[in-house]
Amino acid sequence: SIDTGAGLERVTSVLQGVASNYDTDLFTGILAKAAELAGTAYGKNPESDTSLRVIADHARCTTFLIADGVFPDNTGREYVLRRIFRRAVRHGRLLGIERPFMHEVCEQVVAEMSAQYPELAQHRTTIANVALAEEKRFRTTLDQGVKLLEDEFAEMKKAGLCEVPGKAV
């Protein structure tokens, strides 16, 4: 048993004659959904394309992990899920998506991959609910953090400071 490193995405890209995993039908529908939610198009801008790829890749991972019973938390693989999920949300914000959206991208993953992975359809509601709840929590945390940072910047400006004090950090 030798692992060649030729995983599903690499083999698919070779068979479909494309240069990138993201140009295969394993990703194109998910990328299209993310682009639609962001009000952009994939392939138009390298910076937004990077964010769209992060969202698509992390939505796939999120969908499969939740279907396998892994839920965002603060330890172990649950923490890994939380970190990648929140990274995708942050990239959504970079694209201008100001509302919860990852549950919709995860739904696209379910729609596209449940024929081969029926457990995704079986856990469709759980996947959507967990993704939506986690994104709402993260957006609240992020909004609170940004407000604190803006307040600190205002205080610094009043005091004529240009470095954030360690105590404030």
Short mmCIF file of C-alpha atoms in Angstrom, two decimals:
data_model
loop_
_atom_site.label_atom_id
_atom_site.label_comp_id
_atom_site.label_asym_id
_atom_site.label_seq_id
_atom_site.Cartn_x
_atom_site.Cartn_y
_atom_site.Cartn_z
CA SER A 1 0.00 0.00 0.00
CA ILE A 2 1.81 3.07 -1.26
CA ASP A 3 0.38 6.58 -1.06
CA THR A 4 1.32 8.32 -4.30
CA GLY A 5 -0.10 11.66 -3.20
CA ALA A 6 -2.42 11.57 -6.21
CA GLY A 7 -5.60 12.33 -4.30
CA LEU A 8 -9.06 12.79 -5.72
CA GLU A 9 -8.50 16.42 -6.72
CA ARG A 10 -5.16 15.78 -8.45
CA VAL A 11 -6.45 12.80 -10.39
CA THR A 12 -9.56 14.74 -11.35
CA SER A 13 -7.54 17.70 -12.62
CA VAL A 14 -5.45 15.37 -14.79
CA LEU A 15 -8.50 13.53 -16.14
CA GLN A 16 -10.32 16.79 -16.83
CA GLY A 17 -7.23 18.37 -18.42
CA VAL A 18 -7.09 21.45 -16.20
CA ALA A 19 -4.13 23.03 -14.45
CA SER A 20 -5.74 23.60 -11.06
CA ASN A 21 -7.86 21.55 -8.69
CA TYR A 22 -10.16 24.56 -8.51
CA ASP A 23 -10.89 24.32 -12.23
CA THR A 24 -12.36 20.82 -11.87
CA ASP A 25 -16.04 20.06 -11.48
CA LEU A 26 -15.27 19.21 -7.86
CA PHE A 27 -15.00 22.95 -7.20
CA THR A 28 -16.58 24.95 -10.03
CA GLY A 29 -20.14 24.84 -8.68
CA ILE A 30 -19.02 25.69 -5.15
CA LEU A 31 -16.86 28.55 -6.45
CA ALA A 32 -19.80 29.81 -8.53
CA LYS A 33 -22.04 29.83 -5.45
CA ALA A 34 -19.44 31.72 -3.39
CA ALA A 35 -18.92 34.20 -6.23
CA GLU A 36 -22.67 34.73 -6.57
CA LEU A 37 -22.97 35.48 -2.85
CA ALA A 38 -20.04 37.90 -3.10
CA GLY A 39 -21.44 39.61 -6.17
CA THR A 40 -18.37 38.83 -8.23
CA ALA A 41 -17.16 36.29 -10.78
CA TYR A 42 -14.44 33.71 -10.39
CA GLY A 43 -11.48 34.29 -12.69
CA LYS A 44 -11.74 38.07 -12.88
CA ASN A 45 -9.41 39.16 -10.08
CA PRO A 46 -6.53 37.18 -8.51
CA GLU A 47 -7.17 38.60 -5.02
CA SER A 48 -10.87 37.80 -4.98
CA ASP A 49 -10.14 34.42 -6.60
CA THR A 50 -7.92 33.53 -3.64
CA SER A 51 -10.73 34.36 -1.22
CA LEU A 52 -13.25 32.40 -3.29
CA ARG A 53 -10.94 29.37 -3.32
CA VAL A 54 -10.50 29.57 0.47
CA ILE A 55 -14.27 29.72 0.92
CA ALA A 56 -14.91 26.80 -1.45
CA ASP A 57 -12.19 24.60 0.02
CA HIS A 58 -13.14 25.35 3.62
CA ALA A 59 -16.86 24.88 2.91
CA ARG A 60 -16.11 21.39 1.62
CA CYS A 61 -14.08 20.56 4.70
CA THR A 62 -16.70 22.07 7.02
CA THR A 63 -19.51 20.14 5.36
CA PHE A 64 -17.77 16.78 5.60
CA LEU A 65 -16.58 17.30 9.17
CA ILE A 66 -20.01 18.29 10.44
CA ALA A 67 -21.56 15.32 8.60
CA ASP A 68 -19.01 13.13 10.41
CA GLY A 69 -20.12 14.54 13.78
CA VAL A 70 -17.37 17.12 14.34
CA PHE A 71 -18.71 20.45 15.63
CA PRO A 72 -16.80 23.71 16.15
CA ASP A 73 -15.30 23.95 19.63
CA ASN A 74 -12.07 24.92 21.39
CA THR A 75 -10.06 21.67 21.43
CA GLY A 76 -8.71 19.09 19.01
CA ARG A 77 -10.23 18.57 15.61
CA GLU A 78 -13.21 20.67 16.69
CA TYR A 79 -10.86 23.63 17.05
CA VAL A 80 -9.35 22.93 13.62
CA LEU A 81 -12.86 23.07 12.17
CA ARG A 82 -13.58 26.34 13.98
CA ARG A 83 -10.36 27.91 12.68
CA ILE A 84 -10.84 26.95 9.04
CA PHE A 85 -14.51 27.91 9.16
CA ARG A 86 -13.70 31.32 10.60
CA ARG A 87 -10.96 31.82 8.03
CA ALA A 88 -13.54 31.27 5.29
CA VAL A 89 -15.90 33.79 6.92
CA ARG A 90 -13.08 36.32 7.12
CA HIS A 91 -12.40 35.85 3.41
CA GLY A 92 -16.10 36.38 2.78
CA ARG A 93 -15.86 39.69 4.60
CA LEU A 94 -12.87 40.62 2.45
CA LEU A 95 -15.15 40.06 -0.55
CA GLY A 96 -17.79 42.31 0.98
CA ILE A 97 -20.20 39.63 2.20
CA GLU A 98 -21.68 41.27 5.29
CA ARG A 99 -24.23 38.60 6.24
CA PRO A 100 -24.00 34.93 7.17
CA PHE A 101 -23.34 32.98 3.98
CA MET A 102 -21.30 29.86 4.72
CA HIS A 103 -24.39 27.72 5.38
CA GLU A 104 -25.40 28.46 1.77
CA VAL A 105 -22.00 27.46 0.42
CA CYS A 106 -22.12 24.30 2.54
CA GLU A 107 -25.55 23.57 1.07
CA GLN A 108 -23.98 23.79 -2.39
CA VAL A 109 -21.41 21.21 -1.30
CA VAL A 110 -24.23 18.92 -0.13
CA ALA A 111 -26.12 19.43 -3.40
CA GLU A 112 -23.09 18.62 -5.51
CA MET A 113 -21.55 15.78 -3.54
CA SER A 114 -24.40 13.93 -1.83
CA ALA A 115 -24.88 11.50 -4.73
CA GLN A 116 -21.41 10.12 -4.00
CA TYR A 117 -21.54 10.82 -0.24
CA PRO A 118 -25.15 10.17 0.90
CA GLU A 119 -24.28 11.02 4.50
CA LEU A 120 -24.14 14.66 3.44
CA ALA A 121 -27.83 14.63 2.49
CA GLN A 122 -28.68 12.74 5.69
CA HIS A 123 -27.06 15.53 7.75
CA ARG A 124 -28.11 18.47 5.52
CA THR A 125 -30.11 20.26 8.25
CA THR A 126 -27.44 19.78 10.91
CA ILE A 127 -24.74 21.06 8.55
CA ALA A 128 -26.74 24.20 7.73
CA ASN A 129 -27.73 24.87 11.35
CA VAL A 130 -24.22 24.39 12.77
CA ALA A 131 -22.63 26.53 10.03
CA LEU A 132 -25.16 29.32 10.51
CA ALA A 133 -24.83 29.32 14.30
CA GLU A 134 -21.02 29.30 14.19
CA GLU A 135 -20.93 32.14 11.68
CA LYS A 136 -23.33 34.25 13.74
CA ARG A 137 -21.16 33.69 16.84
CA PHE A 138 -17.99 34.59 14.97
CA ARG A 139 -19.51 37.69 13.37
CA THR A 140 -20.62 38.91 16.81
CA THR A 141 -17.12 38.31 18.20
CA LEU A 142 -15.51 40.01 15.20
CA ASP A 143 -17.83 43.02 15.40
CA GLN A 144 -17.11 43.42 19.12
CA GLY A 145 -13.36 43.20 18.50
CA VAL A 146 -13.47 45.75 15.69
CA LYS A 147 -15.46 48.13 17.94
CA LEU A 148 -12.90 47.77 20.73
CA LEU A 149 -10.07 48.41 18.27
CA GLU A 150 -11.79 51.48 16.82
CA ASP A 151 -12.39 52.84 20.33
CA GLU A 152 -8.71 52.31 21.15
CA PHE A 153 -7.65 54.08 17.94
CA ALA A 154 -9.87 57.04 18.87
CA GLU A 155 -8.27 57.23 22.33
CA MET A 156 -4.80 57.00 20.79
CA LYS A 157 -5.59 59.82 18.39
CA LYS A 158 -6.75 62.03 21.27
CA ALA A 159 -3.54 61.28 23.15
CA GLY A 160 -1.37 61.79 20.07
CA LEU A 161 -0.14 58.19 20.09
CA CYS A 162 0.61 56.15 16.99
CA GLU A 163 1.33 52.74 18.58
CA VAL A 164 -1.21 50.56 20.31
CA PRO A 165 -0.07 50.12 23.91
CA GLY A 166 0.67 46.55 24.98
CA LYS A 167 -1.89 46.80 27.78
CA ALA A 168 -4.61 47.63 25.24
CA VAL A 169 -3.63 44.71 23.04
#
